[in-house]
Short mmCIF file of C-alpha atoms and ligand atoms in Angstrom, two decimals:
data_model
loop_
_atom_site.label_atom_id
_atom_site.label_comp_id
_atom_site.label_asym_id
_atom_site.label_seq_id
_atom_site.Cartn_x
_atom_site.Cartn_y
_atom_site.Cartn_z
CA MET T 422 -14.19 -23.77 -11.92
CA ALA T 423 -16.58 -21.57 -9.93
CA GLY T 424 -18.78 -21.05 -12.96
CA ARG T 425 -18.82 -24.72 -13.80
CA ALA T 426 -19.69 -25.45 -10.16
CA SER T 427 -22.62 -23.07 -10.55
CA GLU T 428 -23.84 -25.19 -13.49
CA ASP T 429 -24.38 -28.02 -11.00
CA GLN T 430 -26.98 -25.94 -9.16
CA PRO T 431 -30.52 -26.44 -10.48
CA SER T 432 -31.66 -22.83 -10.02
CA ALA T 433 -30.23 -19.33 -9.70
CA ASP T 434 -31.50 -19.24 -6.09
CA GLU T 435 -29.27 -22.21 -5.29
CA VAL T 436 -26.36 -20.58 -7.11
CA VAL T 437 -26.47 -17.49 -4.89
CA ARG T 438 -26.70 -19.68 -1.79
CA GLU T 439 -24.17 -22.37 -2.64
CA THR T 440 -21.49 -21.07 -5.00
CA GLY T 441 -18.61 -19.66 -3.03
CA TRP T 442 -17.75 -17.01 -5.61
CA VAL T 443 -21.22 -15.55 -5.97
CA PHE T 444 -22.11 -13.56 -2.93
CA ASN T 445 -21.54 -10.29 -1.21
CA ASN T 446 -21.09 -9.67 2.49
CA GLU T 447 -24.77 -9.29 3.37
CA THR T 448 -26.05 -12.65 2.17
CA GLY T 449 -27.68 -15.37 4.25
CA GLU T 450 -28.42 -19.06 4.01
CA ARG T 451 -31.97 -18.46 2.71
CA LEU T 452 -30.92 -15.92 0.11
CA THR T 453 -32.77 -15.81 -3.21
CA LEU T 454 -31.73 -14.37 -6.57
CA ASP T 455 -34.31 -11.59 -6.06
CA GLU T 456 -32.74 -10.56 -2.75
CA PHE T 457 -29.23 -10.88 -4.17
CA VAL T 458 -30.09 -8.59 -7.09
CA ALA T 459 -31.81 -6.15 -4.70
CA THR T 460 -28.45 -5.64 -2.92
CA GLY T 461 -26.86 -4.90 -6.31
CA THR T 462 -29.61 -2.48 -7.29
CA GLU T 463 -29.10 -0.55 -4.06
CA GLU T 464 -25.33 -0.42 -4.59
CA VAL T 465 -25.70 0.70 -8.21
CA GLY T 466 -27.85 3.60 -6.98
CA TRP T 467 -25.38 4.50 -4.26
CA TYR T 468 -22.12 4.28 -6.19
CA CYS T 469 -23.39 5.68 -9.48
CA HIS T 470 -24.82 8.66 -7.60
CA HIS T 471 -21.74 9.33 -5.46
CA LEU T 472 -19.16 8.62 -8.18
CA GLY T 473 -21.04 10.62 -10.83
CA LEU T 474 -21.90 7.74 -13.19
CA PHE T 475 -25.54 8.48 -13.97
CA TRP T 476 -25.79 10.20 -17.34
CA GLY T 477 -29.29 10.85 -18.52
CA THR T 478 -31.55 7.92 -19.26
CA ALA T 479 -31.18 4.61 -21.09
CA ALA T 480 -32.61 6.44 -24.11
CA SER T 481 -29.54 8.69 -24.29
CA GLY T 482 -27.58 5.88 -25.97
CA ARG T 483 -24.68 5.58 -23.51
CA THR T 484 -22.46 2.52 -23.12
CA PHE T 485 -21.43 1.19 -19.70
CA VAL T 486 -18.71 -1.45 -19.36
CA GLU T 487 -18.71 -3.54 -16.17
CA ILE T 488 -15.49 -5.47 -15.48
CA GLY T 489 -16.31 -8.55 -13.37
CA SER T 490 -20.08 -8.72 -13.69
CA GLY T 491 -20.41 -12.13 -12.03
CA ILE T 492 -23.96 -13.42 -12.40
CA GLY T 493 -25.36 -9.93 -12.88
CA ARG T 494 -26.09 -8.73 -9.33
CA MET T 495 -25.48 -5.12 -10.38
CA THR T 496 -25.77 -5.62 -14.15
CA ALA T 497 -29.56 -5.98 -14.00
CA ALA T 498 -30.02 -2.47 -12.56
CA LEU T 499 -27.37 -1.03 -14.88
CA THR T 500 -29.28 -2.23 -17.96
CA ARG T 501 -32.23 -0.10 -16.85
CA HIS T 502 -30.07 3.05 -16.78
CA TYR T 503 -27.84 2.47 -19.80
CA HIS T 504 -28.61 1.83 -23.45
CA ARG T 505 -25.82 -0.74 -23.69
CA VAL T 506 -24.16 -2.56 -20.79
CA VAL T 507 -21.16 -4.74 -21.63
CA ALA T 508 -20.78 -7.34 -18.89
CA CYS T 509 -17.17 -8.59 -18.88
CA ASP T 510 -16.07 -11.61 -16.86
CA LEU T 511 -13.44 -14.33 -17.14
CA ASP T 512 -16.00 -16.97 -16.29
CA ALA T 513 -18.17 -17.93 -19.28
CA ALA T 514 -20.69 -19.77 -17.09
CA PHE T 515 -21.17 -16.67 -14.92
CA LEU T 516 -21.84 -14.64 -18.07
CA GLU T 517 -24.55 -17.11 -19.02
CA ARG T 518 -26.07 -16.74 -15.55
CA CYS T 519 -25.72 -12.97 -15.92
CA ARG T 520 -27.92 -13.03 -19.03
CA GLU T 521 -30.50 -15.06 -17.13
CA THR T 522 -30.44 -12.58 -14.21
CA VAL T 523 -30.79 -9.59 -16.53
CA ALA T 524 -33.62 -11.29 -18.44
CA ILE T 525 -35.53 -11.58 -15.16
CA HIS T 526 -34.56 -8.36 -13.40
CA GLY T 527 -33.25 -5.95 -16.03
CA THR T 528 -33.55 -4.97 -19.70
CA VAL T 529 -31.96 -7.82 -21.58
CA GLU T 530 -31.99 -6.02 -24.97
CA HIS T 531 -29.43 -3.62 -23.45
CA LEU T 532 -26.99 -6.40 -22.46
CA GLN T 533 -23.87 -7.54 -24.27
CA THR T 534 -21.49 -10.04 -22.67
CA SER T 535 -17.75 -10.19 -23.24
CA LEU T 536 -15.42 -12.95 -22.07
CA VAL T 537 -12.12 -11.80 -20.53
CA GLU T 538 -10.34 -14.95 -21.59
CA ASP T 539 -6.85 -14.13 -20.30
CA GLY T 540 -8.05 -12.23 -17.20
CA ARG T 541 -6.37 -9.01 -18.36
CA THR T 542 -7.57 -7.96 -21.84
CA LEU T 543 -10.98 -6.49 -22.70
CA VAL T 544 -12.06 -7.53 -26.19
CA LEU T 545 -13.52 -4.08 -26.83
CA PRO T 546 -12.47 -1.25 -29.16
CA ASP T 547 -10.59 1.87 -28.02
CA ASP T 548 -12.74 4.88 -27.06
CA SER T 549 -15.97 2.86 -27.07
CA ALA T 550 -17.44 3.32 -23.55
CA ASP T 551 -18.96 6.24 -21.70
CA VAL T 552 -18.29 4.55 -18.35
CA VAL T 553 -15.96 1.71 -17.35
CA PHE T 554 -16.75 0.39 -13.88
CA SER T 555 -15.56 -2.44 -11.67
CA TYR T 556 -16.69 -3.46 -8.19
CA ILE T 557 -15.23 -6.12 -5.85
CA THR T 558 -13.34 -7.70 -8.74
CA LEU T 559 -9.84 -6.23 -9.08
CA GLN T 560 -9.00 -7.42 -5.55
CA HIS T 561 -9.48 -11.02 -6.75
CA CYS T 562 -7.04 -10.84 -9.69
CA ASN T 563 -3.32 -11.30 -9.74
CA ARG T 564 -1.75 -7.91 -9.09
CA ASP T 565 -0.37 -7.63 -12.64
CA ASP T 566 -3.76 -8.56 -14.14
CA ALA T 567 -5.50 -5.93 -12.00
CA LEU T 568 -3.06 -3.26 -13.22
CA ALA T 569 -3.46 -4.48 -16.82
CA LEU T 570 -7.24 -4.07 -16.44
CA VAL T 571 -6.71 -0.49 -15.20
CA ARG T 572 -4.86 0.23 -18.46
CA GLU T 573 -7.61 -1.52 -20.42
CA ALA T 574 -10.34 0.54 -18.73
CA LEU T 575 -8.48 3.72 -19.70
CA ARG T 576 -8.00 2.48 -23.27
CA VAL T 577 -11.67 1.63 -23.73
CA VAL T 578 -13.18 4.80 -22.24
CA ARG T 579 -13.98 7.49 -24.79
CA PRO T 580 -12.78 11.12 -24.48
CA GLY T 581 -15.01 12.78 -21.87
CA GLY T 582 -16.04 9.41 -20.40
CA ARG T 583 -15.48 8.23 -16.86
CA VAL T 584 -13.72 5.29 -15.21
CA ALA T 585 -14.59 4.13 -11.66
CA LEU T 586 -12.61 1.15 -10.34
CA ASN T 587 -12.88 -0.37 -6.88
CA PHE T 588 -9.81 -1.78 -5.08
CA ARG T 589 -9.05 -3.26 -1.72
CA THR T 590 -6.16 -2.01 0.39
CA TRP T 591 -4.58 -3.20 3.62
CA THR T 592 -6.52 -3.50 6.88
CA ALA T 593 -5.56 -5.13 10.22
CA LYS T 594 -7.45 -8.37 9.36
CA ASP T 595 -5.07 -8.93 6.42
CA VAL T 596 -2.45 -10.27 8.84
CA LEU T 597 -4.62 -13.43 8.73
CA LEU T 598 -6.55 -13.12 5.45
CA VAL T 599 -3.66 -12.63 3.04
CA PRO T 600 -1.39 -15.54 4.10
CA VAL T 601 -4.30 -17.98 4.54
CA GLY T 602 -5.60 -16.89 1.11
CA ALA T 603 -2.21 -17.60 -0.46
CA VAL T 604 -2.23 -21.13 1.02
CA VAL T 605 -5.81 -21.81 -0.17
CA ARG T 606 -4.96 -20.68 -3.72
CA LEU T 607 -1.83 -22.83 -3.73
CA VAL T 608 -3.99 -25.85 -2.83
CA TRP T 609 -6.43 -24.92 -5.66
CA ARG T 610 -3.53 -24.83 -8.14
CA ILE T 611 -2.35 -28.26 -7.08
CA ILE T 612 -5.86 -29.78 -6.97
CA PRO T 613 -8.05 -27.62 -9.30
CA PRO T 614 -11.42 -29.29 -8.50
CA LEU T 615 -11.11 -28.00 -4.92
CA ALA T 616 -11.68 -24.49 -6.32
CA LYS T 617 -15.38 -25.43 -6.37
CA ALA T 618 -15.07 -24.43 -2.74
CA PRO T 619 -17.88 -23.59 -0.37
CA ARG T 620 -18.22 -20.05 0.87
CA LEU T 621 -15.95 -19.98 3.89
CA VAL T 622 -12.94 -21.37 2.05
CA THR T 623 -13.62 -19.16 -0.96
CA ARG T 624 -13.66 -16.09 1.23
CA PHE T 625 -10.08 -16.81 2.17
CA GLY T 626 -9.00 -17.93 -1.28
CA TRP T 627 -10.26 -14.88 -3.13
CA GLN T 628 -8.12 -12.45 -1.10
CA ALA T 629 -5.65 -12.20 -3.96
CA ASN T 630 -4.12 -8.72 -3.84
CA ARG T 631 -4.01 -5.47 -1.94
CA LEU T 632 -3.33 -2.35 -3.99
CA THR T 633 -2.95 1.20 -2.73
CA PRO T 634 -3.43 4.47 -4.63
CA ASN T 635 0.37 4.72 -4.77
CA ASP T 636 0.42 1.43 -6.73
CA VAL T 637 -2.45 2.23 -9.09
CA VAL T 638 -2.48 6.00 -9.74
CA PRO T 639 0.94 6.12 -11.47
CA VAL T 640 -0.22 3.34 -13.82
CA ALA T 641 -3.36 5.34 -14.64
CA GLN T 642 -1.36 8.56 -15.06
CA ALA T 643 1.02 6.84 -17.48
CA ALA T 644 -1.92 5.41 -19.46
CA ARG T 645 -3.81 8.74 -19.61
CA PRO T 646 -1.42 11.63 -18.94
CA ASP T 647 -4.07 13.91 -20.49
CA ALA T 648 -6.89 12.89 -18.07
CA ALA T 649 -9.15 15.83 -17.21
CA MET T 650 -9.60 14.64 -13.61
CA MET T 651 -8.22 11.85 -11.44
CA MET T 652 -9.21 11.31 -7.80
CA VAL T 653 -9.42 8.69 -5.10
CA PHE T 654 -12.43 7.97 -2.88
CA GLN T 655 -11.73 6.18 0.38
CA SER T 656 -14.21 4.87 2.92
CA SER T 657 -15.35 7.42 5.48
CA ARG T 658 -14.97 4.58 8.01
CA ARG T 659 -11.19 4.49 7.57
CA PRO T 660 -9.65 6.49 10.42
CA SER T 661 -6.75 8.11 8.54
CA ASN T 662 -6.38 9.53 5.04
CA MET T 663 -4.75 7.22 2.50
CA THR T 664 -1.57 8.51 0.91
CA SER T 665 -2.15 9.20 -2.75
CA PRO T 666 -0.58 11.17 -5.61
CA VAL T 667 -4.05 12.63 -6.42
CA PRO T 668 -6.72 14.24 -4.20
CA VAL T 669 -8.53 11.90 -1.75
CA HIS T 670 -12.25 12.25 -0.99
CA ARG T 671 -14.36 10.35 1.52
CA LEU T 672 -17.26 8.10 0.58
CA GLU T 673 -19.99 7.15 3.05
CA GLY T 674 -21.03 3.53 3.31
CA ALA T 675 -17.96 1.97 1.70
CA HIS T 676 -16.12 -0.98 3.30
CA PRO T 677 -13.13 0.40 5.28
CA GLY T 678 -10.69 -1.60 3.15
CA HIS T 679 -12.17 -0.38 -0.15
CA TRP T 680 -11.19 2.60 -2.24
CA TRP T 681 -12.06 3.85 -5.73
CA LEU T 682 -10.05 5.35 -8.53
CA VAL T 683 -12.20 7.78 -10.52
CA VAL T 684 -10.87 9.22 -13.77
CA GLN T 685 -12.53 11.60 -16.19
CA ARG T 686 -10.88 11.33 -19.57
C1 SAM O 1405 -17.02 -11.08 -6.22
S1 SAM O 1405 -17.57 -11.19 -7.88
C2 SAM O 1405 -18.30 -9.57 -8.07
C3 SAM O 1405 -19.33 -9.51 -9.14
C4 SAM O 1405 -20.07 -8.18 -9.24
N1 SAM O 1405 -19.15 -7.10 -9.52
C5 SAM O 1405 -20.87 -7.90 -7.98
O1 SAM O 1405 -20.58 -6.93 -7.28
O2 SAM O 1405 -21.78 -8.66 -7.70
C6 SAM O 1405 -16.05 -11.03 -8.80
C7 SAM O 1405 -16.22 -11.38 -10.27
O3 SAM O 1405 -15.04 -11.02 -10.96
C8 SAM O 1405 -14.71 -12.02 -11.89
N2 SAM O 1405 -13.29 -11.89 -12.15
C9 SAM O 1405 -12.26 -12.23 -11.34
N3 SAM O 1405 -11.10 -11.94 -11.93
C10 SAM O 1405 -11.38 -11.39 -13.14
C11 SAM O 1405 -10.59 -10.91 -14.23
N4 SAM O 1405 -9.25 -10.94 -14.16
N5 SAM O 1405 -11.22 -10.42 -15.32
C12 SAM O 1405 -12.58 -10.41 -15.37
N6 SAM O 1405 -13.37 -10.87 -14.38
C13 SAM O 1405 -12.79 -11.36 -13.28
C14 SAM O 1405 -15.12 -13.31 -11.22
O4 SAM O 1405 -15.33 -14.35 -12.17
C15 SAM O 1405 -16.41 -12.88 -10.51
O5 SAM O 1405 -17.53 -13.05 -11.33
#
């Protein structure tokens, strides 16, 4: 629905301003695609550096899988660093927009798109990616789909490759966000066209799950008991350490509710 709503917008600039599902926290009413992609480029630099995802140059032939690419905010920068970037999303219209974004801001010959039709299965071979990455996506899925995508990421990554998946855990604001989000999504199920919601409503509606390291790490350990390394990065702005079955590190600049699972196969 969100993707189809974005088809109503005449230009990508309007899409980043008007489509409730296509924005990050720093956007404004006069946002352009250029500015939107600039936020993604900065975040690619930050997270790939701190999570150890930069491997050589695009010429080194590596494959990067991005789960939940949206319209390519981060994908554009990724295609400049990786020989092949597989942008995966459950919204076919967003994938079309993603190709447009990468054609303008990235290296479109390095892009492949892949539809996640059921929201939980990557149509990609085993052991085929050097990196599998996901940012501000798994929090928007049903809990079971998010955990299925964790297993999929660990299936698709090749031996020696790395997985970096971003999740959202509980914060004080969730006392309001989570129940209001559940009501908004119930209304969307009853009246699907309302899912073409403007930003404010979407912000509530997309608060679909909260997962902690204790929920996710055992799933990852069962999928890859032979992983060479498994760790959690939590925001340095979170006052206390998260409880986790694997070591927890702190990451500057991350949203206090966000954390990352990083696995080296
Ligand atoms: C908030 S956007 C983030 C896009 C991009 N990662 C970024 O940072 O700009 C979340 C994206 O995840 C996609 N998405 C949500 N659930 C998904 C699922 N189960 N499988 C694949 N993509 C999903 C949505 O269609 C949307 O494009």
